Coordinates of C-alpha atoms in Angstrom, one line a residue:
X80 CA 238.3 -13.3 148.6
X81 CA 238.0 -16.7 147.1
X82 CA 241.4 -18.0 148.1
X83 CA 241.9 -19.5 144.6
X84 CA 245.1 -19.3 142.6
X85 CA 245.3 -17.8 139.1
X86 CA 245.7 -21.2 137.6
X87 CA 242.6 -22.6 139.6
X88 CA 240.5 -19.6 138.6
X89 CA 241.4 -20.2 134.9
X90 CA 240.7 -23.9 135.2
X91 CA 237.3 -23.4 136.7
X92 CA 236.4 -20.7 134.2
X93 CA 237.2 -22.8 131.3
X94 CA 235.6 -25.8 132.6
X95 CA 232.3 -23.9 133.2
X96 CA 232.7 -22.2 129.8
X97 CA 232.9 -25.6 128.1
X98 CA 230.0 -27.1 130.0
X99 CA 227.9 -24.0 129.1
X100 CA 228.3 -24.6 125.3
X101 CA 228.1 -28.3 125.3
X102 CA 224.3 -28.6 125.3
X103 CA 224.3 -26.0 122.4
X104 CA 226.3 -28.4 120.2
X105 CA 223.8 -31.2 120.8
X106 CA 220.9 -28.9 119.9
X107 CA 222.2 -27.5 116.6
X108 CA 221.4 -30.5 114.3
X109 CA 217.9 -31.2 115.7
X110 CA 216.4 -27.8 116.7
X111 CA 214.5 -26.9 113.5
X112 CA 213.8 -30.5 112.4
X113 CA 212.3 -31.5 115.7
X114 CA 209.9 -28.6 115.6
X115 CA 208.9 -29.7 112.1
X116 CA 208.4 -33.3 113.4
X117 CA 206.1 -31.9 116.2
X118 CA 203.9 -30.4 113.5
X119 CA 205.1 -26.7 113.1
X120 CA 205.2 -25.3 109.6
X121 CA 208.2 -23.3 108.6
X122 CA 206.2 -20.1 108.9
X123 CA 205.3 -21.0 112.5
X124 CA 209.0 -21.9 113.3
X125 CA 209.9 -18.4 112.0
X126 CA 207.3 -16.7 114.2
X127 CA 208.2 -18.5 117.5
X128 CA 212.0 -17.9 116.9
X129 CA 211.5 -14.1 117.0
X130 CA 210.5 -14.4 120.7
X131 CA 214.0 -15.0 121.8
X132 CA 215.4 -12.0 119.7
X133 CA 212.7 -9.7 121.0
X134 CA 213.3 -10.6 124.7
X135 CA 217.1 -10.2 124.4
X136 CA 216.6 -6.9 122.6
X137 CA 214.3 -5.7 125.5
X138 CA 216.4 -7.0 128.3
X139 CA 220.0 -6.8 127.3
X140 CA 220.7 -3.2 128.5
X141 CA 218.3 -3.2 131.5
X142 CA 219.8 -6.3 132.9
X143 CA 223.5 -5.0 132.5
X144 CA 223.9 -4.2 136.2
X145 CA 222.0 -7.2 137.6
X146 CA 225.2 -9.2 138.3
X147 CA 226.8 -6.3 140.1
X148 CA 223.7 -5.8 142.2
X149 CA 222.9 -9.5 143.2
X150 CA 226.3 -11.0 142.5
X151 CA 227.6 -13.1 139.6
X152 CA 226.8 -16.6 141.0
X153 CA 223.0 -16.0 141.7
X154 CA 222.6 -14.3 138.3
X155 CA 224.3 -17.3 136.5
X156 CA 222.4 -19.8 138.6
X157 CA 219.1 -18.2 137.6
X158 CA 220.2 -18.0 133.9
X159 CA 221.3 -21.7 133.8
X160 CA 218.3 -22.9 135.6
X161 CA 216.1 -21.0 133.0
X162 CA 218.0 -22.8 130.3
X163 CA 217.4 -26.2 132.0
X164 CA 213.8 -25.4 132.2
X165 CA 213.5 -24.4 128.5
X166 CA 215.3 -27.4 127.4
X167 CA 212.9 -29.6 129.4
X168 CA 210.0 -27.7 127.9
X169 CA 211.5 -28.1 124.5
X170 CA 211.6 -31.9 124.9
X171 CA 207.9 -32.1 125.4
X172 CA 206.6 -29.1 123.4
X173 CA 204.1 -30.0 120.7
X174 CA 202.2 -26.7 120.0
X175 CA 203.0 -23.2 118.7
X176 CA 202.3 -21.6 122.2
X177 CA 204.7 -24.0 123.9
X178 CA 207.6 -23.5 121.5
X179 CA 207.0 -19.7 121.7
X180 CA 207.4 -20.0 125.5
X181 CA 210.6 -22.0 125.1
X182 CA 212.2 -19.4 122.9
X183 CA 211.0 -16.6 125.1
X184 CA 212.7 -18.4 128.1
X185 CA 215.9 -18.8 126.1
X186 CA 215.8 -15.0 125.5
X187 CA 215.7 -14.3 129.2
X188 CA 218.5 -16.9 129.8
X189 CA 220.7 -15.3 127.2
X190 CA 220.1 -11.8 128.5
X191 CA 221.1 -12.9 132.0
X192 CA 224.0 -15.1 130.8
X193 CA 225.7 -12.4 128.8
X194 CA 228.7 -11.3 130.7
X195 CA 228.8 -12.5 134.4
X196 CA 231.0 -15.5 134.0
X197 CA 233.7 -13.6 132.0
X198 CA 233.4 -10.8 134.7
X199 CA 233.9 -13.3 137.5
X200 CA 236.9 -14.7 135.8
X201 CA 238.6 -11.4 135.5
X202 CA 237.8 -10.2 139.0
X203 CA 238.8 -13.6 140.5
X204 CA 242.1 -13.5 138.6
X205 CA 242.8 -10.0 139.7
X206 CA 241.9 -10.9 143.3
X207 CA 244.4 -13.8 143.2
X208 CA 247.2 -11.6 141.6
X209 CA 246.6 -8.0 140.8
X210 CA 249.4 -8.1 138.2
X211 CA 248.1 -11.2 136.5
X212 CA 247.2 -11.3 132.8
X213 CA 243.8 -12.6 132.1
X214 CA 243.7 -12.1 128.4
X215 CA 245.0 -15.5 127.5
X216 CA 242.2 -17.2 129.5
X217 CA 239.6 -15.2 127.7
X218 CA 241.2 -16.3 124.3
X219 CA 241.4 -19.9 125.4
X220 CA 237.5 -19.7 126.1
X221 CA 236.8 -19.2 122.4
X222 CA 238.8 -22.5 121.7
X223 CA 237.1 -24.3 124.5
X224 CA 233.7 -23.3 123.3
X225 CA 234.6 -24.3 119.6
X226 CA 235.8 -27.8 120.8
X227 CA 232.7 -28.4 123.0
X228 CA 230.2 -27.2 120.5
X229 CA 231.9 -29.4 117.7
X230 CA 231.9 -32.4 120.1
X231 CA 228.2 -31.8 121.0
X232 CA 227.2 -31.6 117.4
X233 CA 229.1 -34.8 116.6
X234 CA 227.6 -36.6 119.5
X235 CA 224.1 -35.3 118.5
X236 CA 224.7 -36.7 114.9
X237 CA 225.8 -40.1 116.4
X238 CA 222.7 -40.3 118.7
X239 CA 220.3 -39.6 115.8
X240 CA 222.0 -42.2 113.7
X241 CA 221.5 -44.9 116.5
X242 CA 217.7 -44.4 115.9
X243 CA 214.8 -44.0 118.3
X244 CA 214.9 -45.3 121.8
X245 CA 211.6 -47.0 122.7
X246 CA 208.9 -44.3 122.4
X247 CA 211.4 -41.4 122.1
X248 CA 212.1 -40.3 118.5
X249 CA 215.6 -40.2 117.1
X250 CA 215.5 -36.4 117.0
X251 CA 214.4 -36.2 120.6
X252 CA 217.2 -38.2 122.1
X253 CA 219.9 -35.4 121.7
X254 CA 217.5 -33.0 123.5
X255 CA 217.3 -35.4 126.5
X256 CA 221.1 -35.7 126.6
X257 CA 221.4 -31.8 126.4
X258 CA 219.2 -31.6 129.4
X259 CA 221.3 -34.0 131.3
X260 CA 224.4 -32.0 130.4
X261 CA 222.8 -28.7 131.4
X262 CA 222.0 -30.2 134.8
X263 CA 225.7 -31.2 135.2
X264 CA 226.7 -27.7 134.1
X265 CA 224.4 -26.2 136.9
X266 CA 225.8 -28.5 139.5
X267 CA 229.4 -27.6 138.5
X268 CA 228.5 -23.9 138.6
X269 CA 227.2 -24.2 142.1
X270 CA 230.4 -26.1 143.1
X271 CA 233.1 -24.3 141.2
X272 CA 232.2 -20.6 141.1
X273 CA 233.2 -18.7 144.2
X274 CA 232.3 -15.1 144.6
X275 CA 235.2 -12.7 145.0
X276 CA 233.4 -10.0 146.8
X277 CA 230.0 -8.8 148.1
X278 CA 227.3 -7.6 145.7
X279 CA 226.8 -3.9 145.3
X280 CA 223.1 -4.0 146.3
X281 CA 219.8 -2.9 144.8
X282 CA 221.2 0.6 144.2
X283 CA 223.3 -0.8 141.4
X284 CA 220.5 -2.6 139.8
X285 CA 218.3 0.7 139.9
X286 CA 221.2 2.5 138.4
X287 CA 221.5 0.1 135.6
X288 CA 217.8 0.1 134.7
X289 CA 217.7 4.0 134.8
X290 CA 220.8 4.2 132.7
X291 CA 219.6 1.9 130.0
X292 CA 217.6 4.5 127.9
X293 CA 220.5 7.1 128.1
X294 CA 222.9 4.5 126.8
X295 CA 220.6 3.7 123.9
X296 CA 220.1 7.4 123.2
X297 CA 223.8 8.0 123.2
X298 CA 224.5 5.1 120.8
X299 CA 221.8 6.2 118.4
X300 CA 223.3 9.8 118.6
X301 CA 226.6 8.4 117.5
X302 CA 225.0 6.9 114.4
X303 CA 223.4 10.3 113.5
X304 CA 226.8 11.9 113.6
X305 CA 228.9 9.3 111.8
X306 CA 227.8 8.3 108.2
X307 CA 230.5 5.5 108.4
X308 CA 229.2 4.1 111.6
X309 CA 225.6 4.2 110.4
X310 CA 226.5 2.1 107.3
X311 CA 228.5 -0.4 109.4
X312 CA 225.6 -0.9 111.8
X313 CA 223.2 -1.3 108.9
X314 CA 225.3 -4.2 107.5
X315 CA 224.4 -6.0 110.7
X316 CA 220.6 -5.6 109.8
X317 CA 221.2 -7.4 106.5
X318 CA 223.5 -9.9 108.0
X319 CA 221.0 -10.9 110.6
X320 CA 218.4 -11.3 108.0
X321 CA 220.5 -13.5 105.8
X322 CA 221.7 -15.7 108.7
X323 CA 218.2 -17.3 108.9
X324 CA 219.3 -19.2 105.8
X325 CA 222.2 -21.1 107.1
X326 CA 221.0 -21.3 110.7
X327 CA 217.4 -22.2 110.3
X328 CA 216.7 -23.3 106.7
X329 CA 219.8 -25.3 106.0
X330 CA 218.5 -28.3 108.0
X331 CA 215.3 -28.2 106.1
X332 CA 217.1 -27.8 102.8
X333 CA 219.2 -30.8 103.7
X334 CA 216.3 -32.9 104.7
X335 CA 214.7 -32.0 101.3
X336 CA 217.7 -33.2 99.2
X337 CA 218.2 -36.3 101.4
X338 CA 214.6 -37.2 101.6
X339 CA 214.7 -38.1 105.3
X340 CA 214.8 -35.6 108.2
X341 CA 216.5 -38.1 110.7
X342 CA 219.2 -38.9 108.0
X343 CA 219.6 -35.2 107.4
X344 CA 220.1 -34.4 111.2
X345 CA 222.6 -37.3 111.5
X346 CA 224.6 -35.7 108.6
X347 CA 224.3 -32.2 110.1
X348 CA 226.0 -33.3 113.3
X349 CA 229.5 -33.9 111.8
X350 CA 228.8 -31.1 109.3
X351 CA 228.3 -28.6 112.1
X352 CA 231.5 -29.8 113.7
X353 CA 233.3 -29.3 110.4
X354 CA 231.6 -25.8 110.0
X355 CA 233.2 -24.8 113.3
X356 CA 236.7 -25.8 112.0
X357 CA 235.9 -24.0 108.7
X358 CA 234.9 -20.9 110.5
X359 CA 238.0 -21.0 112.6
X360 CA 240.1 -21.4 109.5
X361 CA 238.3 -18.3 108.0
X362 CA 239.2 -16.3 111.0
X363 CA 242.8 -17.2 110.6
X364 CA 242.7 -15.7 107.1
X365 CA 242.0 -12.2 108.4
X366 CA 245.6 -10.9 108.5
X367 CA 246.1 -12.1 105.0
X368 CA 242.9 -10.3 103.8
X369 CA 244.0 -7.2 105.6
X370 CA 247.4 -7.1 103.8
X371 CA 245.8 -8.1 100.4
X372 CA 242.8 -5.7 100.1
X373 CA 242.4 -3.9 103.4
X374 CA 239.6 -4.2 105.9
X375 CA 236.6 -2.5 104.1
X376 CA 237.2 -3.9 100.7
X377 CA 237.6 -7.4 102.2
X378 CA 234.6 -7.1 104.2
X379 CA 232.6 -6.0 101.2
X380 CA 233.9 -8.8 99.1
X381 CA 233.0 -11.4 101.7
X382 CA 229.4 -10.1 101.9
X383 CA 229.0 -11.0 98.2
X384 CA 230.9 -14.3 98.5
X385 CA 228.8 -15.4 101.4
X386 CA 225.7 -14.5 99.5
X387 CA 226.9 -16.7 96.6
X388 CA 227.5 -19.7 99.0
X389 CA 223.9 -19.3 100.4
X390 CA 222.5 -19.4 96.9
X391 CA 224.5 -22.5 96.3
X392 CA 222.9 -24.2 99.3
X393 CA 219.6 -23.3 97.8
X394 CA 220.3 -24.5 94.2
X395 CA 222.6 -27.6 94.5
X396 CA 220.6 -30.7 94.0
X397 CA 222.5 -33.2 96.2
X398 CA 223.6 -33.4 99.9
X399 CA 227.3 -33.1 99.0
X400 CA 226.9 -29.9 97.1
X401 CA 224.7 -28.4 99.8
X402 CA 227.1 -29.3 102.5
X403 CA 230.2 -28.0 100.6
X404 CA 228.4 -24.7 100.1
X405 CA 227.6 -24.8 103.9
X406 CA 231.1 -25.2 104.9
X407 CA 232.2 -22.4 102.4
X408 CA 229.5 -20.2 103.9
X409 CA 230.9 -20.6 107.5
X410 CA 234.5 -20.2 106.3
X411 CA 233.5 -16.8 104.9
X412 CA 231.5 -16.1 108.0
X413 CA 234.6 -16.6 110.2
X414 CA 236.7 -14.4 108.1
X415 CA 234.0 -11.6 107.9
X416 CA 233.4 -11.0 111.7
X417 CA 236.9 -9.8 112.7
X418 CA 237.0 -7.4 109.8
X419 CA 233.5 -6.0 110.6
X420 CA 234.3 -5.7 114.3
X421 CA 237.7 -4.1 113.7
X422 CA 236.0 -1.4 111.5
X423 CA 233.5 -0.7 114.2
X424 CA 236.2 -0.2 116.8
X425 CA 238.0 2.3 114.6
X426 CA 235.0 4.5 114.5
X427 CA 234.5 5.0 118.2
X428 CA 236.6 6.4 121.0
X429 CA 236.6 5.9 124.7
X430 CA 233.5 5.3 126.7
X431 CA 231.3 5.1 123.6
X432 CA 233.0 1.8 122.3
X433 CA 230.9 -0.6 124.4
X434 CA 227.6 1.2 123.6
X435 CA 228.2 1.0 119.8
X436 CA 229.4 -2.6 119.9
X437 CA 226.3 -3.5 121.8
X438 CA 224.0 -1.6 119.4
X439 CA 225.6 -3.3 116.5
X440 CA 224.9 -6.7 118.1
X441 CA 221.3 -5.6 119.1
X442 CA 220.5 -4.5 115.4
X443 CA 221.2 -8.2 114.3
X444 CA 218.2 -9.3 116.5
X445 CA 215.5 -7.5 114.6
X446 CA 217.2 -8.4 111.4
X447 CA 217.2 -12.1 112.2
X448 CA 213.5 -11.8 113.5
X449 CA 212.4 -10.1 110.2
X450 CA 214.3 -12.7 108.2
X451 CA 212.8 -15.6 110.2
X452 CA 209.3 -14.4 109.4
X453 CA 209.7 -13.4 105.8
X454 CA 212.0 -16.3 104.7
X455 CA 210.1 -19.1 106.4
X456 CA 206.9 -17.7 104.9
X457 CA 208.7 -17.9 101.4
X458 CA 209.8 -21.4 102.1
X459 CA 206.4 -22.5 103.0
X460 CA 204.5 -20.7 100.2
X461 CA 207.1 -21.1 97.5
X462 CA 210.1 -23.3 98.3
X463 CA 213.1 -23.5 100.5
X464 CA 215.4 -22.9 97.4
X465 CA 213.5 -19.6 96.8
X466 CA 213.8 -18.4 100.4
X467 CA 217.6 -19.3 100.4
X468 CA 218.2 -17.4 97.2
X469 CA 216.4 -14.4 98.5
X470 CA 218.5 -14.6 101.7
X471 CA 221.7 -14.9 99.8
X472 CA 220.8 -11.8 97.7
X473 CA 220.1 -9.8 100.9
X474 CA 223.6 -10.8 102.3
X475 CA 225.2 -9.7 99.1
X476 CA 223.2 -6.4 98.9
X477 CA 225.0 -5.2 102.2
X478 CA 228.4 -5.0 100.5
X479 CA 228.1 -1.4 99.2
X480 CA 227.5 -0.3 102.9
X481 CA 231.3 -0.8 103.4
X482 CA 232.0 2.0 100.8
X483 CA 231.9 4.8 103.5
X484 CA 234.4 3.1 105.6
X485 CA 236.6 2.5 102.6
X486 CA 236.4 6.2 101.4
X487 CA 237.1 7.4 105.0
X488 CA 240.1 5.1 105.0
X489 CA 241.5 6.4 101.8
X490 CA 240.9 10.1 102.9
X491 CA 242.6 9.5 106.2
X492 CA 245.5 7.8 104.5
X493 CA 245.8 10.7 102.0
X494 CA 245.8 13.2 104.8
X495 CA 248.3 11.5 107.0
X496 CA 250.6 10.8 104.0
X497 CA 250.9 14.5 103.5
X498 CA 251.8 15.2 107.2
X499 CA 254.6 14.2 109.6
X500 CA 252.5 11.2 110.7
X501 CA 252.3 9.8 107.3
X502 CA 253.9 6.5 108.3
X503 CA 250.9 5.9 110.5
X504 CA 248.4 6.0 107.6
X505 CA 247.9 2.4 107.3
X506 CA 247.3 1.8 111.0
X507 CA 244.7 4.5 111.3
X508 CA 243.0 4.4 108.0
X509 CA 239.2 4.4 108.1
X510 CA 239.1 6.2 111.5
X511 CA 236.2 8.6 111.3
X512 CA 236.2 8.5 115.1
X513 CA 233.3 9.5 117.2
X514 CA 234.0 10.4 120.9
X515 CA 233.0 12.6 123.6
X516 CA 235.3 15.4 122.6
X517 CA 235.5 14.6 118.9
X518 CA 238.7 12.7 119.3
X519 CA 240.4 11.5 116.2
X520 CA 242.3 8.7 117.8
X521 CA 240.9 5.4 116.5
X522 CA 240.4 2.5 118.9
X523 CA 242.4 -0.7 118.3
X524 CA 241.2 -3.3 115.8
X525 CA 239.7 -6.5 117.2
X526 CA 241.9 -9.5 117.2
X527 CA 240.6 -12.1 114.7
X528 CA 238.1 -14.3 116.7
X529 CA 237.5 -17.9 116.3
X530 CA 233.8 -18.0 115.4
X531 CA 231.3 -20.7 114.3
X532 CA 227.8 -21.9 114.2
X533 CA 226.8 -21.7 117.8
X534 CA 223.2 -20.7 118.2
X535 CA 221.4 -21.9 121.4
X536 CA 217.8 -21.5 120.0
X537 CA 218.9 -18.8 117.4
X538 CA 221.8 -16.5 116.6
X539 CA 224.4 -15.6 119.4
X540 CA 224.6 -12.0 118.5
X541 CA 224.3 -13.1 115.0
X542 CA 225.0 -16.8 115.3
X543 CA 228.4 -17.5 116.6
X544 CA 230.2 -18.4 119.8
X545 CA 230.9 -15.4 122.0
X546 CA 234.4 -14.1 122.4
X547 CA 234.4 -13.2 126.1
X548 CA 234.9 -9.5 127.0
X549 CA 236.2 -8.3 130.3
X550 CA 233.9 -6.1 132.2
X551 CA 231.8 -5.6 135.2
X552 CA 228.4 -6.8 135.9
X553 CA 226.3 -8.6 133.4
X554 CA 227.3 -6.6 130.4
X555 CA 227.3 -8.0 127.1
X556 CA 230.2 -10.2 126.0
X557 CA 231.8 -9.0 122.8
X558 CA 229.5 -10.4 120.2
X559 CA 230.8 -12.8 117.5
X560 CA 228.5 -14.3 114.9

């Protein structure tokens, strides 16, 4: 036992969570522009960025039981050390091969980092008080992440505005500060995180690796049996593809209209902070959208609206227009995710829920990888505007994929209206539930999450800060774009 009180556990968890995301905020404004400054073309940037997605895709499930086997602290120490190494390499990288290695290391880091801190918090809280409620702490983590990312992005913009420091370029300065902050985070992790119990041993790790193929097979089996679920997961493929526009191409587009990469990066710092707030405001609109149109129609409408905002980023001629479209894009982004996640939860029952949510998240990785290659190629050979227009169209094209969920909801509503449970129609609408015994009981909708632009070196399960999910081992935290 750790001997910590519930309040101490929460304080340590939120402190570590904030320190984990602070370096990310510093990297957002400079990530793409610095690689361009070091000589990479947009096509090459697209190619190196797929390394992270492919590594996460390969390791996410096999590493699921690693924290159970070895303990949460050793896995987190390894993950955060890898992050520190990758940031250090990023600061000096000047070739395609080195940047590819940086992104691959970030992929290993993110696979290892997915889940153990949240699991430690839940276990340590229950060890201190078996009756304690830990949900509030998990919710506060999203707020802490938002504040620290926004602060990091704002600090990054300020550092860039100050200009170069001796031989260090203005775009490199935030990276060096991020390295220092990552070192502080690692030291805090070693000091603050106290294991609550012994690791389960190598057997748990072997079981996790052996179980991974079966879990993937089960998840794909669910897709084959549910037309609604298949369509919803397909949305993530288009969504991941289109996210390349506002996560990777927006800095380049802004530099294009401003005429200076360093000035664009300085503007992008406060703009990223504002985007976080806009995304949070969008998430807060979720209850209103549910009452107004319902989940599936609102989600479909927001796909189209987000596509329009991305096209606006590509077509507006001045920095004000581009940044207004950027903020509008993230407002829609924040409103879209809780609707999509809620629809997914309604389609799955019991033990299948985690597998399907993980599969939905994983589908976004190849979508982003394909977009990174194709859209950066378009930006290089045609123009950034052309690439952003294509990405915006792809985002909007996903809207009809919500039709099966809408039709299922109407059918479920009509069926329940004609029976004694008619009063429950609205709460269960859309539940073409898949479960081990064909259960028809839908899962609860996800609470609206505070989301925002939080990529480390690419999308966080689609580009946003994670909403932590309680669970054991290194299982994936609930993905939020």
